[in-house]
Coordinates of C-alpha atoms and ligand atoms in Angstrom, one line a residue:
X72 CA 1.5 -28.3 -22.3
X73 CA 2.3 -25.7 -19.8
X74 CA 4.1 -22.2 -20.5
X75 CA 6.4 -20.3 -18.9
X76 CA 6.0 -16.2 -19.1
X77 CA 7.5 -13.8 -16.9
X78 CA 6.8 -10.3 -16.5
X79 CA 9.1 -7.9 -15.2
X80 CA 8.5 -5.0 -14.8
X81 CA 5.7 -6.0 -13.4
X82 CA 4.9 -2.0 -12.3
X83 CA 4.3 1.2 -13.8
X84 CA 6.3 2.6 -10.7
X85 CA 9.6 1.4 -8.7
X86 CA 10.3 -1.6 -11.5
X87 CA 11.8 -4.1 -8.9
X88 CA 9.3 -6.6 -8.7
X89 CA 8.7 -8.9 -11.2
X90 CA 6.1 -12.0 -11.5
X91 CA 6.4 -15.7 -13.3
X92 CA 3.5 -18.0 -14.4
X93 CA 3.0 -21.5 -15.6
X94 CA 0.5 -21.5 -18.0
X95 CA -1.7 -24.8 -18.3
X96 CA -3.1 -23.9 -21.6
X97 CA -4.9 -20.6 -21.0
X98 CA -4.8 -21.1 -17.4
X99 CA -2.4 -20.2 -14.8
X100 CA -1.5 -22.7 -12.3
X101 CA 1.7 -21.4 -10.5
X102 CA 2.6 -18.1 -9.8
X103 CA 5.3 -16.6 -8.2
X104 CA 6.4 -12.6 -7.4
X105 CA 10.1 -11.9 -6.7
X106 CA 11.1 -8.4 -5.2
X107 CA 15.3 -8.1 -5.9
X108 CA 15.3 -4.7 -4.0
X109 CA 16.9 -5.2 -0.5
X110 CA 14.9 -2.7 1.8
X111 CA 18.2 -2.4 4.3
X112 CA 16.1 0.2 6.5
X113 CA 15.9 -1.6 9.1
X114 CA 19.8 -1.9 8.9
X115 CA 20.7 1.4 8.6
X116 CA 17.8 2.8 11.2
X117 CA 20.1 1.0 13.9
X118 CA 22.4 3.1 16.8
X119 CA 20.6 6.3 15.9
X120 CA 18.7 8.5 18.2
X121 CA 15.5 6.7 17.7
X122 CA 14.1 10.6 16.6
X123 CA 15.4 10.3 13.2
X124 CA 13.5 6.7 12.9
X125 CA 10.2 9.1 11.2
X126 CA 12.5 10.8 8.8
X127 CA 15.1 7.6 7.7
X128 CA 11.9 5.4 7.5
X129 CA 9.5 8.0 4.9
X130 CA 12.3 7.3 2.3
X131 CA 11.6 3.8 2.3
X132 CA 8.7 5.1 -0.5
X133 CA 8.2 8.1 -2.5
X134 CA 4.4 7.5 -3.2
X135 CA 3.4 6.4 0.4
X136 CA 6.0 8.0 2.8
X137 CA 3.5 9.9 5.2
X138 CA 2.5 6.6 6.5
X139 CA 5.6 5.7 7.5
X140 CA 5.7 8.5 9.5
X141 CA 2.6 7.5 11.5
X142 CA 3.6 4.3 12.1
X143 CA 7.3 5.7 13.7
X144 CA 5.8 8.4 15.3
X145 CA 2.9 6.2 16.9
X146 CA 6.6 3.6 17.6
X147 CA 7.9 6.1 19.9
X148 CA 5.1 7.3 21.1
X149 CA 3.5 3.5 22.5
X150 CA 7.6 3.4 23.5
X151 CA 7.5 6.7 25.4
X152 CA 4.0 6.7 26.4
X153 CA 3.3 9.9 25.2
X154 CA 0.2 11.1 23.8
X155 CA -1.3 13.0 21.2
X156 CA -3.9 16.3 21.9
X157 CA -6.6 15.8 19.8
X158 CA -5.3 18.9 17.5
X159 CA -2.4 17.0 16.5
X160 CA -4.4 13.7 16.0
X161 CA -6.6 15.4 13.5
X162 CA -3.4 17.2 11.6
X163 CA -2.1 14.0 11.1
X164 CA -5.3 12.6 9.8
X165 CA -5.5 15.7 7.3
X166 CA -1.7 15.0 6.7
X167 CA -2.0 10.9 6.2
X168 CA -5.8 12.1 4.2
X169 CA -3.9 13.9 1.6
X170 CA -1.5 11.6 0.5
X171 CA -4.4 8.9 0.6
X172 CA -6.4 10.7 -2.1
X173 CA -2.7 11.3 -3.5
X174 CA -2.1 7.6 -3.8
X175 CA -5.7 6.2 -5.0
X176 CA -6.3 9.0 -7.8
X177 CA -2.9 7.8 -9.1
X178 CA -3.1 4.1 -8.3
X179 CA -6.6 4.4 -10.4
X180 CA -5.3 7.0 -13.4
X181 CA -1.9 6.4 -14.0
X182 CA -0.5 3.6 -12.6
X183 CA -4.0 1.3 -13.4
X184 CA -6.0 2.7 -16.4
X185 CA -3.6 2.1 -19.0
X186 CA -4.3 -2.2 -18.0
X187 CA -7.7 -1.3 -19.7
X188 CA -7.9 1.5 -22.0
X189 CA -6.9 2.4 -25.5
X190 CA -4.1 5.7 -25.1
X191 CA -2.1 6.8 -28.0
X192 CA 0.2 5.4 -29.9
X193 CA 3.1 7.9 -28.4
X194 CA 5.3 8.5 -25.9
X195 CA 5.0 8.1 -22.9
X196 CA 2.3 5.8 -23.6
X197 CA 4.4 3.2 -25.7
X198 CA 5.5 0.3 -25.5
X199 CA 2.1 -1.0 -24.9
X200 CA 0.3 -4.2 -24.6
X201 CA -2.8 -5.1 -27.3
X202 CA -6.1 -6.2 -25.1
X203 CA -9.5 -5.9 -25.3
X204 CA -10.6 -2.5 -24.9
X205 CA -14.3 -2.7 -24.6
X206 CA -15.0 1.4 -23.8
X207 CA -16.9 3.3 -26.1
X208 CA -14.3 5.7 -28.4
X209 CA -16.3 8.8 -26.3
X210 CA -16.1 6.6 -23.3
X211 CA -12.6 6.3 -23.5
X212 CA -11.7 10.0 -24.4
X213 CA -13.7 10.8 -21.3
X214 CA -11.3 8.7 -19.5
X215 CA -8.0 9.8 -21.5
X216 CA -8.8 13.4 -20.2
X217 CA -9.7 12.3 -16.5
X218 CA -6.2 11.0 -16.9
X219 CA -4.6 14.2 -17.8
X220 CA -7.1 16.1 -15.1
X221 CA -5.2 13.4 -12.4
X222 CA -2.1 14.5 -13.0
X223 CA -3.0 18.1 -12.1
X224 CA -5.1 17.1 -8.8
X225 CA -2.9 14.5 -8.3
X226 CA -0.6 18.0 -7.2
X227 CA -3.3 19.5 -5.2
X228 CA -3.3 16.5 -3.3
X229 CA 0.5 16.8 -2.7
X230 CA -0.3 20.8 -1.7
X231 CA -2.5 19.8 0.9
X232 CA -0.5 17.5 2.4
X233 CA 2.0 20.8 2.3
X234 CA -0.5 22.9 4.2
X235 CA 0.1 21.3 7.4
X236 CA 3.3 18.7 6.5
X237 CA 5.5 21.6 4.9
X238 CA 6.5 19.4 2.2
X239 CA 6.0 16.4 -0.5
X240 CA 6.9 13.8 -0.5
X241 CA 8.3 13.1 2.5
X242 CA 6.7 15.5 5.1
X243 CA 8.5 16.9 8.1
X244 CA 5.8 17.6 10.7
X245 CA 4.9 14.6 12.4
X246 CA 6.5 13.6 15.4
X247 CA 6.3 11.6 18.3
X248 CA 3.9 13.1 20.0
X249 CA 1.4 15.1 17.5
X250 CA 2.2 17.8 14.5
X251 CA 5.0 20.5 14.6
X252 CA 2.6 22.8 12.4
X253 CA 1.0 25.3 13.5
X254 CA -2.9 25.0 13.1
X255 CA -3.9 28.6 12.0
X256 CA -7.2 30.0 10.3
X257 CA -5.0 30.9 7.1
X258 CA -4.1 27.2 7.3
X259 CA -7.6 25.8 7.4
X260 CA -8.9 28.1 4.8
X261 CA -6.5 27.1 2.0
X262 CA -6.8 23.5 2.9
X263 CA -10.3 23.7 2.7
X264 CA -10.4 25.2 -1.1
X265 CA -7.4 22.4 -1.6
X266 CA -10.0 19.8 -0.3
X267 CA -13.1 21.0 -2.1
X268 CA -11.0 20.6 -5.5
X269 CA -10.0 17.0 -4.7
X270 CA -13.6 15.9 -3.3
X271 CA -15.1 17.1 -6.8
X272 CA -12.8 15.5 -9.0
X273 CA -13.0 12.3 -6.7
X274 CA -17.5 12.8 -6.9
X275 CA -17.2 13.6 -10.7
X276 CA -14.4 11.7 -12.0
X277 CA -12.7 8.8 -10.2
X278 CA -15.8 7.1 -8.7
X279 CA -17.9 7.0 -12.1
X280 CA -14.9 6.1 -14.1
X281 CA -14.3 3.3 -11.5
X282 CA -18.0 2.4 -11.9
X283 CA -17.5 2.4 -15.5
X284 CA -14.8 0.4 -15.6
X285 CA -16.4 -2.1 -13.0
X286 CA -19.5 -2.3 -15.6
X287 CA -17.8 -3.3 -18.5
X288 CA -15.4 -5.8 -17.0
X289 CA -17.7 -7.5 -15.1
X290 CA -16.0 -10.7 -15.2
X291 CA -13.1 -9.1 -13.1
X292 CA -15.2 -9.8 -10.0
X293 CA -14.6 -13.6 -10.9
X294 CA -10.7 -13.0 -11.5
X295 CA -8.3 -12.2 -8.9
X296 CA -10.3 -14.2 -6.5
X297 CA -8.7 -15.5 -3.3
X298 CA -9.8 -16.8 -0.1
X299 CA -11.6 -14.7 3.1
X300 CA -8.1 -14.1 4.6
X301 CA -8.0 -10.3 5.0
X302 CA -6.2 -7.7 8.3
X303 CA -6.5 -4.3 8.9
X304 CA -4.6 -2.5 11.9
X305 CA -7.1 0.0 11.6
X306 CA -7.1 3.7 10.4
X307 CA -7.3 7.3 11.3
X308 CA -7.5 7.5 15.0
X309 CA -10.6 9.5 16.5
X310 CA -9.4 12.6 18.0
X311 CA -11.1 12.3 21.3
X312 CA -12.3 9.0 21.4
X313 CA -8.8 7.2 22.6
X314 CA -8.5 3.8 21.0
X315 CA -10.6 4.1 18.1
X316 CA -10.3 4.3 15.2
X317 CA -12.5 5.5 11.8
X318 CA -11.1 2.6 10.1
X319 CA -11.5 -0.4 12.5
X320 CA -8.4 -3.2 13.0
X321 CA -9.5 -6.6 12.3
X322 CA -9.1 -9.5 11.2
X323 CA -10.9 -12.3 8.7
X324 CA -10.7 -15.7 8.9
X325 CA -11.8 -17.9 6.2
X326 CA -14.5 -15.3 6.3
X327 CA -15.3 -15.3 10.0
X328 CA -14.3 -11.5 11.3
X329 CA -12.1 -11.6 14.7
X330 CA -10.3 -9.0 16.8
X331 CA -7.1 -8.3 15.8
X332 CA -4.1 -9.7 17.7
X333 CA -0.9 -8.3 16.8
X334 CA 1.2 -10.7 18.8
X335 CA -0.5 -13.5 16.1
X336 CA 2.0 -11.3 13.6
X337 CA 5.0 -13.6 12.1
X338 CA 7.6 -13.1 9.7
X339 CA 8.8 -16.6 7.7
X340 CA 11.9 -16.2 5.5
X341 CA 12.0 -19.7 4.4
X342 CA 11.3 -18.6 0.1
X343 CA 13.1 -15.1 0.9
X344 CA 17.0 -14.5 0.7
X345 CA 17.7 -13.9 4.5
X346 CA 19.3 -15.9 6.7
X347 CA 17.3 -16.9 10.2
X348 CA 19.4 -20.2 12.8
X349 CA 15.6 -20.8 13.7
X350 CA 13.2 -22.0 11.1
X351 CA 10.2 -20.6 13.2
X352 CA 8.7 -17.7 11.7
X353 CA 9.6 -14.7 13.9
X354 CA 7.2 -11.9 15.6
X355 CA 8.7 -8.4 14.1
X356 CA 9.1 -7.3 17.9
X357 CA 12.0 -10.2 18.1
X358 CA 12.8 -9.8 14.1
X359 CA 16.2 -10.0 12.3
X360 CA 17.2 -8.4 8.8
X361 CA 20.1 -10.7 8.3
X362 CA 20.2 -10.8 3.9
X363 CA 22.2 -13.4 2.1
X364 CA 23.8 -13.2 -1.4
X365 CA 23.3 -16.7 -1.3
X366 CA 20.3 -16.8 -4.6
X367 CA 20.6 -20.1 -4.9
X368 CA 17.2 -20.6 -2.5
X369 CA 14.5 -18.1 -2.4
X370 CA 13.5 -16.3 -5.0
X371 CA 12.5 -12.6 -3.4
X372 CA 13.9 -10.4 -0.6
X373 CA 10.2 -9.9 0.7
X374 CA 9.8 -11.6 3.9
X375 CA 6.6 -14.2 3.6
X376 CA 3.9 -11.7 6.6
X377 CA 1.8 -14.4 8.5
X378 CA -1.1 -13.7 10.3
X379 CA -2.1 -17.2 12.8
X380 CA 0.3 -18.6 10.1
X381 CA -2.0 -17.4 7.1
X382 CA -1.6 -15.0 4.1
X383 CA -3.8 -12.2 4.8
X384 CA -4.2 -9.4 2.2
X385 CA -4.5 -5.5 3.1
X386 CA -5.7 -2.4 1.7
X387 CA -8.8 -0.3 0.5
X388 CA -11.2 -3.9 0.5
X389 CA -10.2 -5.4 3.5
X390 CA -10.9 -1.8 5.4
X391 CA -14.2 -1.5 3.7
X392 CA -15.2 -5.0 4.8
X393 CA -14.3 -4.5 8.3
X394 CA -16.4 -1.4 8.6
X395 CA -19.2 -3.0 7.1
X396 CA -19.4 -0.7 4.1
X397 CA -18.7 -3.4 0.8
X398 CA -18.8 -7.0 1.4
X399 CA -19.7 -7.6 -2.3
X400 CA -16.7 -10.3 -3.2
X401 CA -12.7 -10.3 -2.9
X402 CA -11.5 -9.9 -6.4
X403 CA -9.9 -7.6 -8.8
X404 CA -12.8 -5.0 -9.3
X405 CA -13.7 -5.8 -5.8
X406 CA -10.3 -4.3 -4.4
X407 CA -10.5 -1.5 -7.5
X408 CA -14.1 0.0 -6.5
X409 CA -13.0 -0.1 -3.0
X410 CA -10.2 2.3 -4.0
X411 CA -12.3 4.4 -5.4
X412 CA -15.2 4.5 -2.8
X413 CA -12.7 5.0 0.2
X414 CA -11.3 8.1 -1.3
X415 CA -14.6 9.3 -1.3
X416 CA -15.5 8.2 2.3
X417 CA -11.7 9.6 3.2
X418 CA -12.5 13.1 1.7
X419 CA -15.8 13.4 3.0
X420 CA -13.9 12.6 6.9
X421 CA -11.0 15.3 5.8
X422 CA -14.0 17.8 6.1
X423 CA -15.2 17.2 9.2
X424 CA -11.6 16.8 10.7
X425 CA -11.1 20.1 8.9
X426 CA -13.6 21.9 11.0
X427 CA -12.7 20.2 14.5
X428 CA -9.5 21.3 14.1
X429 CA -9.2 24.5 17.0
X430 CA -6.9 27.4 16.0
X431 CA -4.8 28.2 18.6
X432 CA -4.5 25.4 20.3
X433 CA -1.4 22.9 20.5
X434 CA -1.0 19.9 18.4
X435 CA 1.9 18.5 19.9
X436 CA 2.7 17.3 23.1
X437 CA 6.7 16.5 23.6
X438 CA 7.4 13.7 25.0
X439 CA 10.0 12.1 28.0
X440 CA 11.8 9.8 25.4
X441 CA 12.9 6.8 27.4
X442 CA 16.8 5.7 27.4
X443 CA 15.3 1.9 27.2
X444 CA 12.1 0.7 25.6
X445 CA 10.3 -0.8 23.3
X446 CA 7.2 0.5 21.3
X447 CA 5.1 -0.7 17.7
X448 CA 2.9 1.6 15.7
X449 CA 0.6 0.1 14.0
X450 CA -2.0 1.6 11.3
X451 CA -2.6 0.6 8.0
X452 CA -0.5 2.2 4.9
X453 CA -2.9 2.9 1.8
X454 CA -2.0 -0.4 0.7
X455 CA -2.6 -2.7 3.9
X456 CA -1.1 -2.9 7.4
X457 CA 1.4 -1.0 8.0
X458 CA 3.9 -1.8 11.2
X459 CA 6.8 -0.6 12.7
X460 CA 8.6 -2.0 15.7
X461 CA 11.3 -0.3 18.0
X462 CA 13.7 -1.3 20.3
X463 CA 15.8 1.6 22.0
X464 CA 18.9 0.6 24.2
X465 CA 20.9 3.2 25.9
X466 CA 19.0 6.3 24.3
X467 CA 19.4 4.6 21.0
X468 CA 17.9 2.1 18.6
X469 CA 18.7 -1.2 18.7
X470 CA 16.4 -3.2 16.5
X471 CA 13.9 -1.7 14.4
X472 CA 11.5 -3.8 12.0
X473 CA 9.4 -2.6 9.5
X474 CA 6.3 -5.2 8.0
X475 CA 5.0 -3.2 5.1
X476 CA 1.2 -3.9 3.2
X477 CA 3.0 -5.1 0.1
X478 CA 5.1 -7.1 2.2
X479 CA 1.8 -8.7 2.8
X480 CA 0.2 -8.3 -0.3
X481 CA 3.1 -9.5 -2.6
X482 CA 4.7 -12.0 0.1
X483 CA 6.1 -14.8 -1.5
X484 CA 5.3 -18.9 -0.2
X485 CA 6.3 -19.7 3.8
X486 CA 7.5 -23.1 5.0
X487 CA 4.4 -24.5 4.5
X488 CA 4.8 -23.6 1.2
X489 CA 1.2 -21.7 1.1
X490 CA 1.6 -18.9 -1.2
X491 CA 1.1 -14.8 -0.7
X492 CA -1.8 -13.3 -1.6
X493 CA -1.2 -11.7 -4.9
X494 CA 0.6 -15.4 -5.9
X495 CA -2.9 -16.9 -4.8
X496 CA -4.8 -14.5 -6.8
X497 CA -3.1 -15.5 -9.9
X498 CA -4.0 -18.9 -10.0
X499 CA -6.8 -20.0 -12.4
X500 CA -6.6 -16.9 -14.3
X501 CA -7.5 -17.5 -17.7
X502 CA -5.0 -15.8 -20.3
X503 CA -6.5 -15.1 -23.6
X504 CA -3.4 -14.3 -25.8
X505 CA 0.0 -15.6 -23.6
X506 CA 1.8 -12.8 -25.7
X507 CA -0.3 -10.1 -24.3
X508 CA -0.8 -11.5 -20.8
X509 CA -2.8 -8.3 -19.8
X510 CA -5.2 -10.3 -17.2
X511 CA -2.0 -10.8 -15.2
X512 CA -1.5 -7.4 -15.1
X513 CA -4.9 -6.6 -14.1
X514 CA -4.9 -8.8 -11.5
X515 CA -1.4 -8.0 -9.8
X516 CA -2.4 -4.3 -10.5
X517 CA -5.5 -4.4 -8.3
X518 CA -3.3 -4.8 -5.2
X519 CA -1.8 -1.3 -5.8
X520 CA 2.1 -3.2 -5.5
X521 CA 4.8 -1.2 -4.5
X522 CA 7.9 -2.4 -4.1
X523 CA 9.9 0.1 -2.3
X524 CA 10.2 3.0 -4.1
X525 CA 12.9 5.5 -3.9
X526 CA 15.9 4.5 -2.7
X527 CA 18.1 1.3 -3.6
X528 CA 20.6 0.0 -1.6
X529 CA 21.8 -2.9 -3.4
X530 CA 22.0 -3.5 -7.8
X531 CA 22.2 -6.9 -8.7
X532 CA 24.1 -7.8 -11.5
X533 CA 22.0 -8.9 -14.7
X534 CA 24.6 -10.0 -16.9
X535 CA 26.0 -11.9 -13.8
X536 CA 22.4 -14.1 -13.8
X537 CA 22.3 -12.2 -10.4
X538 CA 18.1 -12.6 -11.2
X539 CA 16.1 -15.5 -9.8
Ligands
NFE106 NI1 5.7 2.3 -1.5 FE1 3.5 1.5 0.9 C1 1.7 1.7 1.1 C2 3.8 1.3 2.7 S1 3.5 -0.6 0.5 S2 3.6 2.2 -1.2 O1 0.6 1.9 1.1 O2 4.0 1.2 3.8 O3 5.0 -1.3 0.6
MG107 MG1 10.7 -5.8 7.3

């Protein structure tokens, strides 16, 4: 007999997406995640003076806005051909560092934990699910006030990102063409006690709690298990070595690592509610944002993200495996530790870029912007690649699309009806109490979703039936 359970919210955080299962018994055999937030950036981006594109495009997401500002910026700049000086390529790495540690110690704490241990029986903690809590009552106090702790550093991440990117979230520095702020000593020095903070609480709480976590739920590195199909556009560009990048691009084939080709990219809306006159899945340099009302078909406004036609997952895993560093398995505590272990790795770099960085010397370089062009940054998001195309006509933009990680993380099935990633995650999961369907959560959770966070263009109506 199969069983039907949806859970919607299905976040802790922006509570747009939502995710059904059949149940075959215990097991899930169908899954499917539906996102009823239209993301009509790319609508509004267009006939604007293509330097507003950084500042439109960070409110797309209050949690990970600064990397929407390196993707525009690194737009304009491949559509300008302007470069960075190495000052401003480090700034922005500091910058885009910050709200990394920002985004894992949260993902981990406060957006993750509560999947797995036992909080109060208060606000805010309540409603909560039952589950099988298998810490240790000191064990799980230990985590309870690493949890609180979180919330404080989760600040100091937000203040470093300040030091050089003026404010959070949302950061006003970057442009095309490096970092507005200036690099000073006073600068360095309060970024580096900012830094020293984070990189302790990361060494002392988040990776043991992680590894903690990981040891008692050891059969989480059998759930959430999905095939070898992983990308990464790469991360963190060296400062003097041009094209490289500390994070590598790549991509993984059924296991087999290749070089990433962005023109192998496509965008299929044939499950999504946009209209397309081709059926082909489109390249995001020749995209169209076209939404329908029409709910009848589709069931998410997420455009199904192909890579040589397959579902390829992002984020802290899929980094980590291209660099060499964790090739362990691709699963639910596989993509968790990796969170973990590249904030580490992240905040170790943040020093060194720290110290390269030269007082005095510029960090931006302005560039000639061009009256017609076309540019795409590239570089993953904290979640998984992270792209932005641009078309400028006449001095201003004319198409702008945006493919973010959750796009590919939570896309829903293509034409060929092969499911996203998360969806194929899901399947086989074994449910112990269908009430309290907790190992969805977990699994869904280890992606880090994020469905668009702070602004809302469009409310469906519930009471209409509006919902898929
Ligand atoms: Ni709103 Fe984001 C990241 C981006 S995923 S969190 O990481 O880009 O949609
Ligand atoms: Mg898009």
């Amino acid at each position: 007999m199969t069983q039907h359970i949806v859970i919607d919210p299905l976040n802790r955080q922006n509570l747009i997406a939502r995710v059904e299962v059949e149940l075959d018994g215990h097991r899930v055999v169908e899954a499917r995640i539906g996102n009823s937030n239209l993301r009509g950036f790319e609508l509004l981006l267009l006939g604007r003076d293509p330097a507003d594109a950084p500042w439109f495009s960070q409110r797309i997401c209050g949690i990970c806005s600064t990397a929407h500002g390196v993707a525009s910026a690194m737009a304009l700049e491949d559509a300008y051909g302007a470069s960075v000086p190495p000052n401003g390529l480090l700034l922005r790495n500091l910058i885009f560092g910050a709200d990394l540690l920002q985004n894992h110690i949260r993902h981990f704490y406060l957006l993750a934990l509560p999947d797995w241990a036992t909080f109060p029986e208060r606000p805010p903690y309540v409603p909560r699910h039952s589950f099988d809590s298998r810490f240790s009552p000191a064990e799980n106090a230990r985590l309870l006030r690493n949890y609180e702790e979180a919330i404080r550093i989760g600040q100091k991440a937000h203040a470093l990102l300040v030091v050089f990117g003026t404010r959070a979230p949302h950061q006003q520095a970057m442009l095309a063409g490096g970092v507005a702020t200036a690099p000073t000593a006073d600068r360095i020095m309060q970024a580096g006690a900012l830094l020293s903070d984070l990189r302790r609480f990361v060494a002392e709480a988040l990776v043991p709690d992680t590894e903690l976590l990981a040891e008692r739920y050891p059969d989480y590195f059998t759930l959430g298990r999905r095939p070898v199909n992983l990308l990464s556009y790469g991360m963190f560009p060296h400062p003097s070595r041009p094209g490289e990048r500390y994070y590598p691009a790549g991509a993984v084939i059924d296991g087999r690592r290749e070089e990433m080709e962005a023109a192998e990219i496509a965008e299929d809306v044939t499950h999504a509610w946009f209209r397309d006159p081709s059926p082909a899945p489109r390249h995001p340099a020749r995209g169209r944002t076209d939404p329908t009302d029409d709910l009848s078909t589709g069931y998410t406004f997420t455009k199904a993200s192909r890579y040589r036609s397959r579902p390829m997952e992002g984020g802290p895993l899929v980094r980590a495996w291209l660099r060499g560093d964790y090739r362990r398995g691709v699963s639910a505590m596989d993509r968790i530790l990796t969170r973990s272990y590249e904030a580490r790795q992240v905040a170790a770099w943040m020093e060194e870029w720290l110290k390269a960085v030269q007082p005095g010397e510029p960090a931006y370089t302005p560039p000639t912007p061009a009256r017609s062009a076309t540019g795409a940054g590239l570089h993953d998001a904290m979640r998984g690649p992270l792209g932005h195309w641009v078309r400028i006509r006449g001095g201003r933009i004319a198409g702008y699309q945006i493919v973010t990680p959750s796009a590919w993380n939570l896309s829903p099935r293509d034409g060929g009806n092969r499911r996203g990633p998360a969806e194929e995650a899901l399947i086989g999961t074994e449910v112990a109490d269908p009430a309290h369907p907790v190992e969805i959560m977990r699994v869904v959770h280890s992606f880090d979703p994020c469905s668009a966070c702070s602004v809302h263009l469009l409310e469906l109506d519930r009471t209409r039936g509006d919902r898929p």
